[in-house]
Tab-separated table of C-alpha atoms in Angstrom:
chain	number	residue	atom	x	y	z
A	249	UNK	CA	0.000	0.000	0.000
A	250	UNK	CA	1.863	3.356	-0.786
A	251	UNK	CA	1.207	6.068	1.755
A	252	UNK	CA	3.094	8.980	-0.164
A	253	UNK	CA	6.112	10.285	0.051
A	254	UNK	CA	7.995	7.509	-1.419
A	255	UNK	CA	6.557	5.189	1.721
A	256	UNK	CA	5.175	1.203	1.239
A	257	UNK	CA	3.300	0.143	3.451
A	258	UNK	CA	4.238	-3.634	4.591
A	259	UNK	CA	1.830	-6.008	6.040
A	260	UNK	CA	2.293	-8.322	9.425
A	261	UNK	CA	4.644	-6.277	10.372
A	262	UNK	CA	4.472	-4.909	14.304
A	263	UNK	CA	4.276	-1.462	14.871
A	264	UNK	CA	2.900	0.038	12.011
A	265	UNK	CA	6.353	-1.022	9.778
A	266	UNK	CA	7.074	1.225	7.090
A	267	UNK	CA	10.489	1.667	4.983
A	268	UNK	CA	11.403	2.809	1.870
A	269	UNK	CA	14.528	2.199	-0.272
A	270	UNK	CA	17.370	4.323	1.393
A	271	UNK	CA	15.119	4.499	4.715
A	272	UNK	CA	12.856	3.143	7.579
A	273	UNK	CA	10.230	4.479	9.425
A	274	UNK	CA	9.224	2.615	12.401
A	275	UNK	CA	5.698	4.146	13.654
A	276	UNK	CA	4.462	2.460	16.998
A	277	UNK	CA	5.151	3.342	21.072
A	278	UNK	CA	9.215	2.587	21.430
A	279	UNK	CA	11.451	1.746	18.565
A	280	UNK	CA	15.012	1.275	18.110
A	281	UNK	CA	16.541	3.311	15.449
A	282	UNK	CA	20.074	4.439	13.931
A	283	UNK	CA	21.116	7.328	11.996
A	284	UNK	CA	21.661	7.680	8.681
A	285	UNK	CA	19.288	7.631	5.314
A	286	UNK	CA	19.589	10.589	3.356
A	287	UNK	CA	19.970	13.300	6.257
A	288	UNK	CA	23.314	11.312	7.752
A	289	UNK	CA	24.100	8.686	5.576
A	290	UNK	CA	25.716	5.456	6.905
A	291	UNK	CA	23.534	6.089	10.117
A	292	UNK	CA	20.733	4.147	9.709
A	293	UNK	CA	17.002	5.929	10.448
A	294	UNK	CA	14.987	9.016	9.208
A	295	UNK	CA	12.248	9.617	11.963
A	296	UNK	CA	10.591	7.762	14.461
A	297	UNK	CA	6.687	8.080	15.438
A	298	UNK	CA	5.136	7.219	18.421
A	299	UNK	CA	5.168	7.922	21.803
A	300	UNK	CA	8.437	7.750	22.338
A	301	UNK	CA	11.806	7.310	19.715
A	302	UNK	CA	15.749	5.743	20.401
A	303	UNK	CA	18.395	7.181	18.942
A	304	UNK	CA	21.640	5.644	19.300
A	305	UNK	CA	20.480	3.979	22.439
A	306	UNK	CA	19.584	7.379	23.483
A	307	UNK	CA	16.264	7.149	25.128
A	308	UNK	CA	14.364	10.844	23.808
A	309	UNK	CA	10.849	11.780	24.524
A	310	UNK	CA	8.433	12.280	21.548
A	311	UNK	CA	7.961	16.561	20.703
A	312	UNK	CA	4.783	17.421	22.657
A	313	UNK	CA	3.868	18.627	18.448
A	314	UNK	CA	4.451	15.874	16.930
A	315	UNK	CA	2.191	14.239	19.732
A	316	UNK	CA	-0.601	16.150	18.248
A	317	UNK	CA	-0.720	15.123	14.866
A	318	UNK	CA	-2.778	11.797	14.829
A	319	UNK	CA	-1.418	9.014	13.138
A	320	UNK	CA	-3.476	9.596	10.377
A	321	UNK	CA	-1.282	12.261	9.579
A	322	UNK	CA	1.679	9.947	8.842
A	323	UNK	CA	3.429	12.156	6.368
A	324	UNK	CA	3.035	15.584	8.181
A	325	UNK	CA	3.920	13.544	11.602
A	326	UNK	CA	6.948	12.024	9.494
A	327	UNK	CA	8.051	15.823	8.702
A	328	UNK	CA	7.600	17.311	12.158
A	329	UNK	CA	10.006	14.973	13.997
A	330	UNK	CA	12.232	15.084	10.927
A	331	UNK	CA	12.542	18.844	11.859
A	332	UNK	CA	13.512	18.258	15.423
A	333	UNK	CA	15.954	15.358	14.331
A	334	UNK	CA	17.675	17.556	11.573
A	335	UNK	CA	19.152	19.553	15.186
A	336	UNK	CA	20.586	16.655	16.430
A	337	UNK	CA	22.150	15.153	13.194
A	338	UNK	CA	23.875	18.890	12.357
A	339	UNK	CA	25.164	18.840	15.585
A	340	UNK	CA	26.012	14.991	15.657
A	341	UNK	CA	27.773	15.956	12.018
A	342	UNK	CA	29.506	19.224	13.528
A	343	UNK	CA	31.331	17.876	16.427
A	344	UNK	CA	32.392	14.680	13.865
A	345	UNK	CA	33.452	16.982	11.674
A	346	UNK	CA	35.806	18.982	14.675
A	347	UNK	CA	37.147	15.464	15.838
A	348	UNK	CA	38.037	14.589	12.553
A	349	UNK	CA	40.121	17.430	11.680
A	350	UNK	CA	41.746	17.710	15.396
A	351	UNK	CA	42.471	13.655	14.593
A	352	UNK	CA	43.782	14.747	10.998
A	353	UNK	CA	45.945	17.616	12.635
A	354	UNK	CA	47.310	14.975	15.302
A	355	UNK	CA	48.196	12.616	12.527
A	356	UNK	CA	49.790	15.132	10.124
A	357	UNK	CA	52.089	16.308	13.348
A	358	UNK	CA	53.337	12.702	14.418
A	359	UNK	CA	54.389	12.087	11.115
A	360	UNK	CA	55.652	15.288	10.667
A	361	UNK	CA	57.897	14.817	13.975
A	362	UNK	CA	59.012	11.446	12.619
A	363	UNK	CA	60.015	12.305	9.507
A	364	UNK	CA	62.319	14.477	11.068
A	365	UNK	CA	63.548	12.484	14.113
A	366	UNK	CA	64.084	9.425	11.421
A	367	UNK	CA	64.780	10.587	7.921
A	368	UNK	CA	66.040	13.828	8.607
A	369	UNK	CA	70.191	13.962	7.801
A	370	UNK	CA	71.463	14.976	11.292
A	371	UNK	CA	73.850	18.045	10.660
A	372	UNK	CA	77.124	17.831	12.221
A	373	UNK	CA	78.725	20.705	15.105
A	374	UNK	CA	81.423	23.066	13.241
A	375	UNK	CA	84.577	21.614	14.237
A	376	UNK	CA	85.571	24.886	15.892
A	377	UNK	CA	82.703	24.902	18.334
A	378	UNK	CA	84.994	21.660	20.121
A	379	UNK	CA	88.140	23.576	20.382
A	380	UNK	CA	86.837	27.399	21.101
A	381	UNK	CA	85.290	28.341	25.139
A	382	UNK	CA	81.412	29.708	25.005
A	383	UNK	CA	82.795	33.345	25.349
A	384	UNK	CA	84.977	33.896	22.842
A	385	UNK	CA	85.519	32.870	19.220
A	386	UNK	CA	89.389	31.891	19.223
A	387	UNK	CA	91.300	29.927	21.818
A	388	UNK	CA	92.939	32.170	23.991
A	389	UNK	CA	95.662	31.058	26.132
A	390	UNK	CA	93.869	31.199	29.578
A	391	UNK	CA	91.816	28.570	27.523
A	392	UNK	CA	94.637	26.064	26.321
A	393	UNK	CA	95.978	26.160	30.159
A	394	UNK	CA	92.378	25.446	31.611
A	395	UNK	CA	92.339	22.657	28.921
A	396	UNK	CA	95.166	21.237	30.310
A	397	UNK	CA	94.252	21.969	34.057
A	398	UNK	CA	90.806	19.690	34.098
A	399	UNK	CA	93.067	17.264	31.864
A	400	UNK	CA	95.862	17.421	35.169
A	401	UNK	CA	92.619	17.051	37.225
A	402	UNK	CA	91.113	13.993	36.115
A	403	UNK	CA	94.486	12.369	35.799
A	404	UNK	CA	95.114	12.748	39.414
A	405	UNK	CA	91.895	11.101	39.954
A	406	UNK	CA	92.473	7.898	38.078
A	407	UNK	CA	95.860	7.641	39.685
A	408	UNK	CA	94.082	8.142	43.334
A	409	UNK	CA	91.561	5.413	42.253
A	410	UNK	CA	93.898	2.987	40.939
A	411	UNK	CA	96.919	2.808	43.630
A	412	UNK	CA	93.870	3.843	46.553
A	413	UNK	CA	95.385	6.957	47.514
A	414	UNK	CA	93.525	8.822	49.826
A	415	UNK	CA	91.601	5.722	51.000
A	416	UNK	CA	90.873	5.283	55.077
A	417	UNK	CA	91.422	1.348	54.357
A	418	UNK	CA	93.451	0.644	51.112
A	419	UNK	CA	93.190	-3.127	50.009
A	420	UNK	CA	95.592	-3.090	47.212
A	421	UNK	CA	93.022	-5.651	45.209
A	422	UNK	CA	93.961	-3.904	41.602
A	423	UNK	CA	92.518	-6.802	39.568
A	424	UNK	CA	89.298	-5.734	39.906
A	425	UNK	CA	89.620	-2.365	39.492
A	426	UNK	CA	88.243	-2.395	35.588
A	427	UNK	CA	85.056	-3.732	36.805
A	428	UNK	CA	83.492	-1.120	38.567
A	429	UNK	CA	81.372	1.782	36.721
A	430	UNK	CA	82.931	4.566	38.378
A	431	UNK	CA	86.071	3.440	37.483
A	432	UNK	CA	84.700	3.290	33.846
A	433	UNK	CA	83.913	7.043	33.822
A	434	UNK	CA	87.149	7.754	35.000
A	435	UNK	CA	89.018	6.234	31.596
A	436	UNK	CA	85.842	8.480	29.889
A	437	UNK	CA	87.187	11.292	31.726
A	438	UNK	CA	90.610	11.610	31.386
A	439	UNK	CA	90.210	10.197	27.053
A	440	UNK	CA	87.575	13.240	26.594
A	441	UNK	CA	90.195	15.899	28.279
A	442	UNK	CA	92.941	14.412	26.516
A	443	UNK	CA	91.109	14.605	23.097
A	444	UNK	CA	90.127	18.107	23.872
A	445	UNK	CA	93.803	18.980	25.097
A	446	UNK	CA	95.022	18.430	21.902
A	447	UNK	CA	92.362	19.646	19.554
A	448	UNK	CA	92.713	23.305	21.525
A	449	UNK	CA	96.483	23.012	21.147
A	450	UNK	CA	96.041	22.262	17.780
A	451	UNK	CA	93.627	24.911	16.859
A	452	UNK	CA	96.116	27.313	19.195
A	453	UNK	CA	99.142	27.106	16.617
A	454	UNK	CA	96.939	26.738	13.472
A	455	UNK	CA	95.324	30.555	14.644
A	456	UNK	CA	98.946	31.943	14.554
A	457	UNK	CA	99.157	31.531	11.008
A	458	UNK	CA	97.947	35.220	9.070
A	459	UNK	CA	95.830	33.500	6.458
A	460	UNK	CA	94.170	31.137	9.038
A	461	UNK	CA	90.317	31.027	8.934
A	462	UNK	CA	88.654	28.997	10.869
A	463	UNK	CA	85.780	28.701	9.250
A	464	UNK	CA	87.445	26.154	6.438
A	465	UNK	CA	88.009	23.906	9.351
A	466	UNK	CA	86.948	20.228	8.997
A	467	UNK	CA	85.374	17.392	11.135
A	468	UNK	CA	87.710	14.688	10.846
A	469	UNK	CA	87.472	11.558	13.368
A	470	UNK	CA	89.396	12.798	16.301
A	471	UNK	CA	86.688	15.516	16.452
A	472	UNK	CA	83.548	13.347	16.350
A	473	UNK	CA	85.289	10.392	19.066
A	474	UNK	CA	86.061	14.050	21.170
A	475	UNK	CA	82.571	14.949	20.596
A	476	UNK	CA	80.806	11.749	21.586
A	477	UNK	CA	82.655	11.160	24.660
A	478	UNK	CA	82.336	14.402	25.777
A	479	UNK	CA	78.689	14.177	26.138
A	480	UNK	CA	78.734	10.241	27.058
A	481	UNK	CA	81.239	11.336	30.158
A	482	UNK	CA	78.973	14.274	30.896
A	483	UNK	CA	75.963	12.217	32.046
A	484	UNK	CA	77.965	9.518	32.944
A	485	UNK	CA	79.350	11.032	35.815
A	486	UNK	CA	76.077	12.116	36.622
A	487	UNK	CA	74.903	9.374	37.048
A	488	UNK	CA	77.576	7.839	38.624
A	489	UNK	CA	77.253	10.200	41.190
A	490	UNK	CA	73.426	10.135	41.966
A	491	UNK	CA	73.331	6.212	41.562
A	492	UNK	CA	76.420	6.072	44.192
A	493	UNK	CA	74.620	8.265	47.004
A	494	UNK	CA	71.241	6.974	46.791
A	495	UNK	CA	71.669	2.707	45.878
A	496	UNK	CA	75.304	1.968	46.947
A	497	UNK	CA	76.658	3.932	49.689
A	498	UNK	CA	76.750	2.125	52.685
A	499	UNK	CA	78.091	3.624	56.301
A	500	UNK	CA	78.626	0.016	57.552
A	501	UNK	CA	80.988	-0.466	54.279
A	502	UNK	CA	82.421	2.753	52.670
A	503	UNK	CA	84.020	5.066	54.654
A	504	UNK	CA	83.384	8.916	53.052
A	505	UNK	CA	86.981	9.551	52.780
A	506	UNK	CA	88.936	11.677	50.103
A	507	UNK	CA	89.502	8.806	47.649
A	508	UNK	CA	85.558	8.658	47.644
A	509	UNK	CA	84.837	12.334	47.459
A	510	UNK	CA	87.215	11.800	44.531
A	511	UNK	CA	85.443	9.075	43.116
A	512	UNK	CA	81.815	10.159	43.234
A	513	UNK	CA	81.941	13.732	44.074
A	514	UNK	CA	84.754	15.844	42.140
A	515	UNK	CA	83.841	13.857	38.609
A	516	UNK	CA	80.376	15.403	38.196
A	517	UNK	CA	81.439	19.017	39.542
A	518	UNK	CA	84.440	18.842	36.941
A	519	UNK	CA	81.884	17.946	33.814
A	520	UNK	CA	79.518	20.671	35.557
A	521	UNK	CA	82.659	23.165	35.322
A	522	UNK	CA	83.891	22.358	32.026
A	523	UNK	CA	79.916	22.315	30.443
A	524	UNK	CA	79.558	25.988	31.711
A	525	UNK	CA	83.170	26.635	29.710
A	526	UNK	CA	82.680	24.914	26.620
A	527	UNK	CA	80.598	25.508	23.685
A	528	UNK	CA	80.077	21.727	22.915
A	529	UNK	CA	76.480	21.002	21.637
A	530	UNK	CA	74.145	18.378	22.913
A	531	UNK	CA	71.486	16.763	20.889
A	532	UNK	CA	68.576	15.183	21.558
A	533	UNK	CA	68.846	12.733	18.883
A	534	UNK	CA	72.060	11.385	20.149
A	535	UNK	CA	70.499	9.742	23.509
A	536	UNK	CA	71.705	6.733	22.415
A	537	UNK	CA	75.135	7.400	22.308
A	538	UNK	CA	74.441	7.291	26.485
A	539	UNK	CA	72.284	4.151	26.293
A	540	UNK	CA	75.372	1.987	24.436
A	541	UNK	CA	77.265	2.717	27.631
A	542	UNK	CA	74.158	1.352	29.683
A	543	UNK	CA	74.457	-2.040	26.871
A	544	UNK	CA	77.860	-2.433	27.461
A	545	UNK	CA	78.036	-2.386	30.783
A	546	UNK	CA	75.150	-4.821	31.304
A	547	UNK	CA	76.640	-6.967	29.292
A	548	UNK	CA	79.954	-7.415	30.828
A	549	UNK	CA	78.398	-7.537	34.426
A	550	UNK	CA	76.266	-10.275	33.325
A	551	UNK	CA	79.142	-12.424	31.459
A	552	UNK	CA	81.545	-11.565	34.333
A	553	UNK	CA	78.816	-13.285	36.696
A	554	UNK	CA	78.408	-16.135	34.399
A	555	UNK	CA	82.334	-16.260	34.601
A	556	UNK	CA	82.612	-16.569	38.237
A	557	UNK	CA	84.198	-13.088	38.825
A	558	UNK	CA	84.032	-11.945	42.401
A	559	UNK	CA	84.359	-7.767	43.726
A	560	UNK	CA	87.124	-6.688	45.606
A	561	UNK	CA	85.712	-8.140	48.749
A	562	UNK	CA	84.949	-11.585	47.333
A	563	UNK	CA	81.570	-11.370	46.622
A	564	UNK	CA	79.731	-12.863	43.799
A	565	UNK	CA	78.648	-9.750	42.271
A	566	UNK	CA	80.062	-6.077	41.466
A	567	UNK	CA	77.843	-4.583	42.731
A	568	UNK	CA	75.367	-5.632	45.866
A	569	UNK	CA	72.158	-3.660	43.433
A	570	UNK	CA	73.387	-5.740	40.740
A	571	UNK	CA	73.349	-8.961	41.952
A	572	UNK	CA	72.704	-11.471	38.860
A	573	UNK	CA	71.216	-14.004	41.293
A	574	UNK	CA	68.227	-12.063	41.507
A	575	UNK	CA	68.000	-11.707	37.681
A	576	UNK	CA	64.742	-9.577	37.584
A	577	UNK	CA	65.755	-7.578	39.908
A	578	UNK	CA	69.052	-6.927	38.536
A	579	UNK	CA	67.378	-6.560	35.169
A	580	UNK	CA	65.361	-3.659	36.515
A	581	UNK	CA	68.115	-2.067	37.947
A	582	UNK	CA	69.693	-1.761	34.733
A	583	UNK	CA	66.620	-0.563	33.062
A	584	UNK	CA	66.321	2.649	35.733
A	585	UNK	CA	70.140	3.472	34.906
A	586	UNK	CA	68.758	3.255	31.074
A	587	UNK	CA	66.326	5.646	32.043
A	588	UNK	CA	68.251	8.281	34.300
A	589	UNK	CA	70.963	7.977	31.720
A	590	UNK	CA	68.235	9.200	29.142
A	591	UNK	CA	66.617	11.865	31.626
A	592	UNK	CA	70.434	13.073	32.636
A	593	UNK	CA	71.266	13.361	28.782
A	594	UNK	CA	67.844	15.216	27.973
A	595	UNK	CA	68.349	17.760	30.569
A	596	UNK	CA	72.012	18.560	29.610
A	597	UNK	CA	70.048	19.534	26.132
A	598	UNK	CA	67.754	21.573	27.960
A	599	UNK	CA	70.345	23.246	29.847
A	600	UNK	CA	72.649	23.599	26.665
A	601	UNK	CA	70.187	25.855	25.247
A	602	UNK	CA	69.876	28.105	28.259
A	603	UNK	CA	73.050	28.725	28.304
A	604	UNK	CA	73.249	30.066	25.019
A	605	UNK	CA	70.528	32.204	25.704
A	606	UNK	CA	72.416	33.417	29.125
A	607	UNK	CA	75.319	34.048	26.695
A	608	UNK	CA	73.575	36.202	24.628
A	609	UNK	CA	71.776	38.173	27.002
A	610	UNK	CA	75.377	39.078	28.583
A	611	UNK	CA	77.104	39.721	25.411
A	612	UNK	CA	73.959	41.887	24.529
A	613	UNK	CA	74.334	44.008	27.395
A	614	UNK	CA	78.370	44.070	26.902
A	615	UNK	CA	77.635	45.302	23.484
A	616	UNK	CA	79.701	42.400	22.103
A	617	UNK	CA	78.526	40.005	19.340
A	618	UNK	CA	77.539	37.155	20.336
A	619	UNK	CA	79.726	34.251	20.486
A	620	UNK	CA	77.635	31.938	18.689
A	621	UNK	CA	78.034	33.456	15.722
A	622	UNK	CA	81.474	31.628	15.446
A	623	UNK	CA	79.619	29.140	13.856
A	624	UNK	CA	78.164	28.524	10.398
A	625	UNK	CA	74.803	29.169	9.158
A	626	UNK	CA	74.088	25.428	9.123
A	627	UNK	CA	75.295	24.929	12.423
A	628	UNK	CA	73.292	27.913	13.798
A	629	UNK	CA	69.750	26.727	12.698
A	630	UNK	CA	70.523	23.212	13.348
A	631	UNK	CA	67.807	21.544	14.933
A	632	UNK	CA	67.939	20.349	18.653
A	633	UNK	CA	67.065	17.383	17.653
């Protein structure tokens, strides 16, 4: 039976049952319906009659005006709910429409950030940036002797560590003096100021020549191995320190004598020193140059366990924290250093660029240029990361 409006009437069908090609109409007291047909396509339902409609599983009382028209009046009860419905659906339609493009926006900026974090050629530091202090743009020769003073100063401390001199109870056990951590970041130590010893000696004659411009400098390998274990030392002795204080120190045990204050104290305020001196950059992108140290050191803890290798007091482990006996515990431990290693190395980027902006706010009010501009363009807009 057609009722108008493009509507068949069905028979045995509950409810009053009609539907069309594209839609349904369910006339009758409650009916489930979803959106869609022609006014939201993909939805499901046009209108609803009766004495009360579903939407969504949204529970909505009939219009009080649509109420009045009798159900004779299909078609002009069909087009009065339709009205109210046509509210709903544009705002249904608006705030899909706002998700979708915040979701588009979303996606477009992770990619974008990956693109760069992954494809993007990292640019390398000018060479002169390792050899030349924050302040100034040639080596001066305050510089070259403070080079060679935190070079004197590290020395010392390897030699204290390794013959136990200032110690409260020396035990002269120097086998098993490579397997300790701290003892690790003292070979870091004293390679980086060596490296950087040389390359400010080196740039110190070369800037004695008339026709020397340091600009045509190049990055050769002494430069880059200078460069990454400059920043690898930098949180390593951070978090040499930190770990020290708060997992290993024990009163019962250690004794807080020179040697230790050495050991645990004086490495971190030396990097802290020469990072406030320098005009080496950190990167965010190199994090993992940290983490290999993290790897390596896992690794040769775990096969010197397997091995049978005792600490200098004849334990079964180097360290009481790292104890490979308790593998998931020790596994743990190594993922936390993984992770202050990370934190350490992203907040030495942080502070890298406040520094440069403290730099240029003093040269500002000095009326000097600013140091960075020792650097080349590249180098200047290279990104952080």
């Amino acid at each position: 039976m057609e009722l108008g409006n493009g509507f068949m009437k069905t028979g045995n069908l509950p409810g009053n049952y009609f539907q069309n090609v594209s839609e349904k109409v369910f006339v009758g007291n409650t009916v489930p319906y979803n959106m869609g047909g022609t006014a939201a396509r993909g939805a499901g339902c046009r209108a609803v009659t009766g004495q009360t409609y579903v939407r969504t599983g949204l529970r909505t009382q009939m219009p009080p005006e649509c109420e009045e028209i009798d159900d004779h009046g299909v078609p002009e009860k069909i087009s009065c709910i339709d009205n109210r419905i046509k509210e709903h659906l544009q705002f249904s339609v608006t705030s899909v429409t706002q998700c979708g493009r915040r979701a588009m926006v979303n996606k477009f900026w992770c990619q974008e950030a990956a693109r760069k974090w992954f494809y993007r050629k990292d640019q390398p530091p000018h060479p002169r940036v390792l050899s030349e202090p924050k302040c100034q743009k040639h080596v001066a020769t305050w510089y070259l002797l403070y080079r060679w003073l935190i070079f004197l100063a590290w020395a010392c401390i390897l030699v204290c560590s390794i013959f136990e001199i200032g110690s409260e109870k020396p035990m002269s056990v120097y086998g098993t003096w490579p397997i300790y951590l701290t003892n690790w970041d003292l070979v870091l130590g004293v390679g980086q100021a060596l490296l950087g010893c040389f390359l400010v000696l080196r740039r110190w004659k070369l800037q004695k020549i008339s026709d020397f411009d340091p600009s045509a400098l190049m990055l050769g390998s002494i430069d880059k191995i200078y460069w990454y274990l400059y920043v690898v030392t930098t949180s390593t002795a951070f978090a040499v320190t930190i770990t020290y204080w708060c997992s290993i120190f024990d009163p019962r045990i250690h004794h807080l004598d020179p040697l230790n204050i050495m050991l645990h104290i004086c490495n971190s305020i030396l990097m802290i020193i020469d990072f406030c001196v320098t005009s080496i950059p950190f990167r965010l992108r190199n994090i993992w140059w940290c983490l290999i140290i993290v790897f390596v050191y896992t690794v040769f803890s775990l096969i010197y366990y397997l091995v049978g290798g005792l600490d200098k007091n004849g334990y079964h482990y180097i360290y009481k924290v790292l104890d490979w006996k308790k593998p998931v515990h020790a596994s743990l431990v190594c993922l936390g250093e993984a992770i202050l290693m990370s934190m350490l190395h992203s907040t030495f980027c942080f502070l890298e660029k406040i520094k440069s902006w403290l730099y240029f706010k003093v040269d500002k009010k000095l009326g000097k240029p600013y140091a960075e501009t020792q650097t080349s363009n590249m180098e200047k807009h290279a990104d952080i990361v």
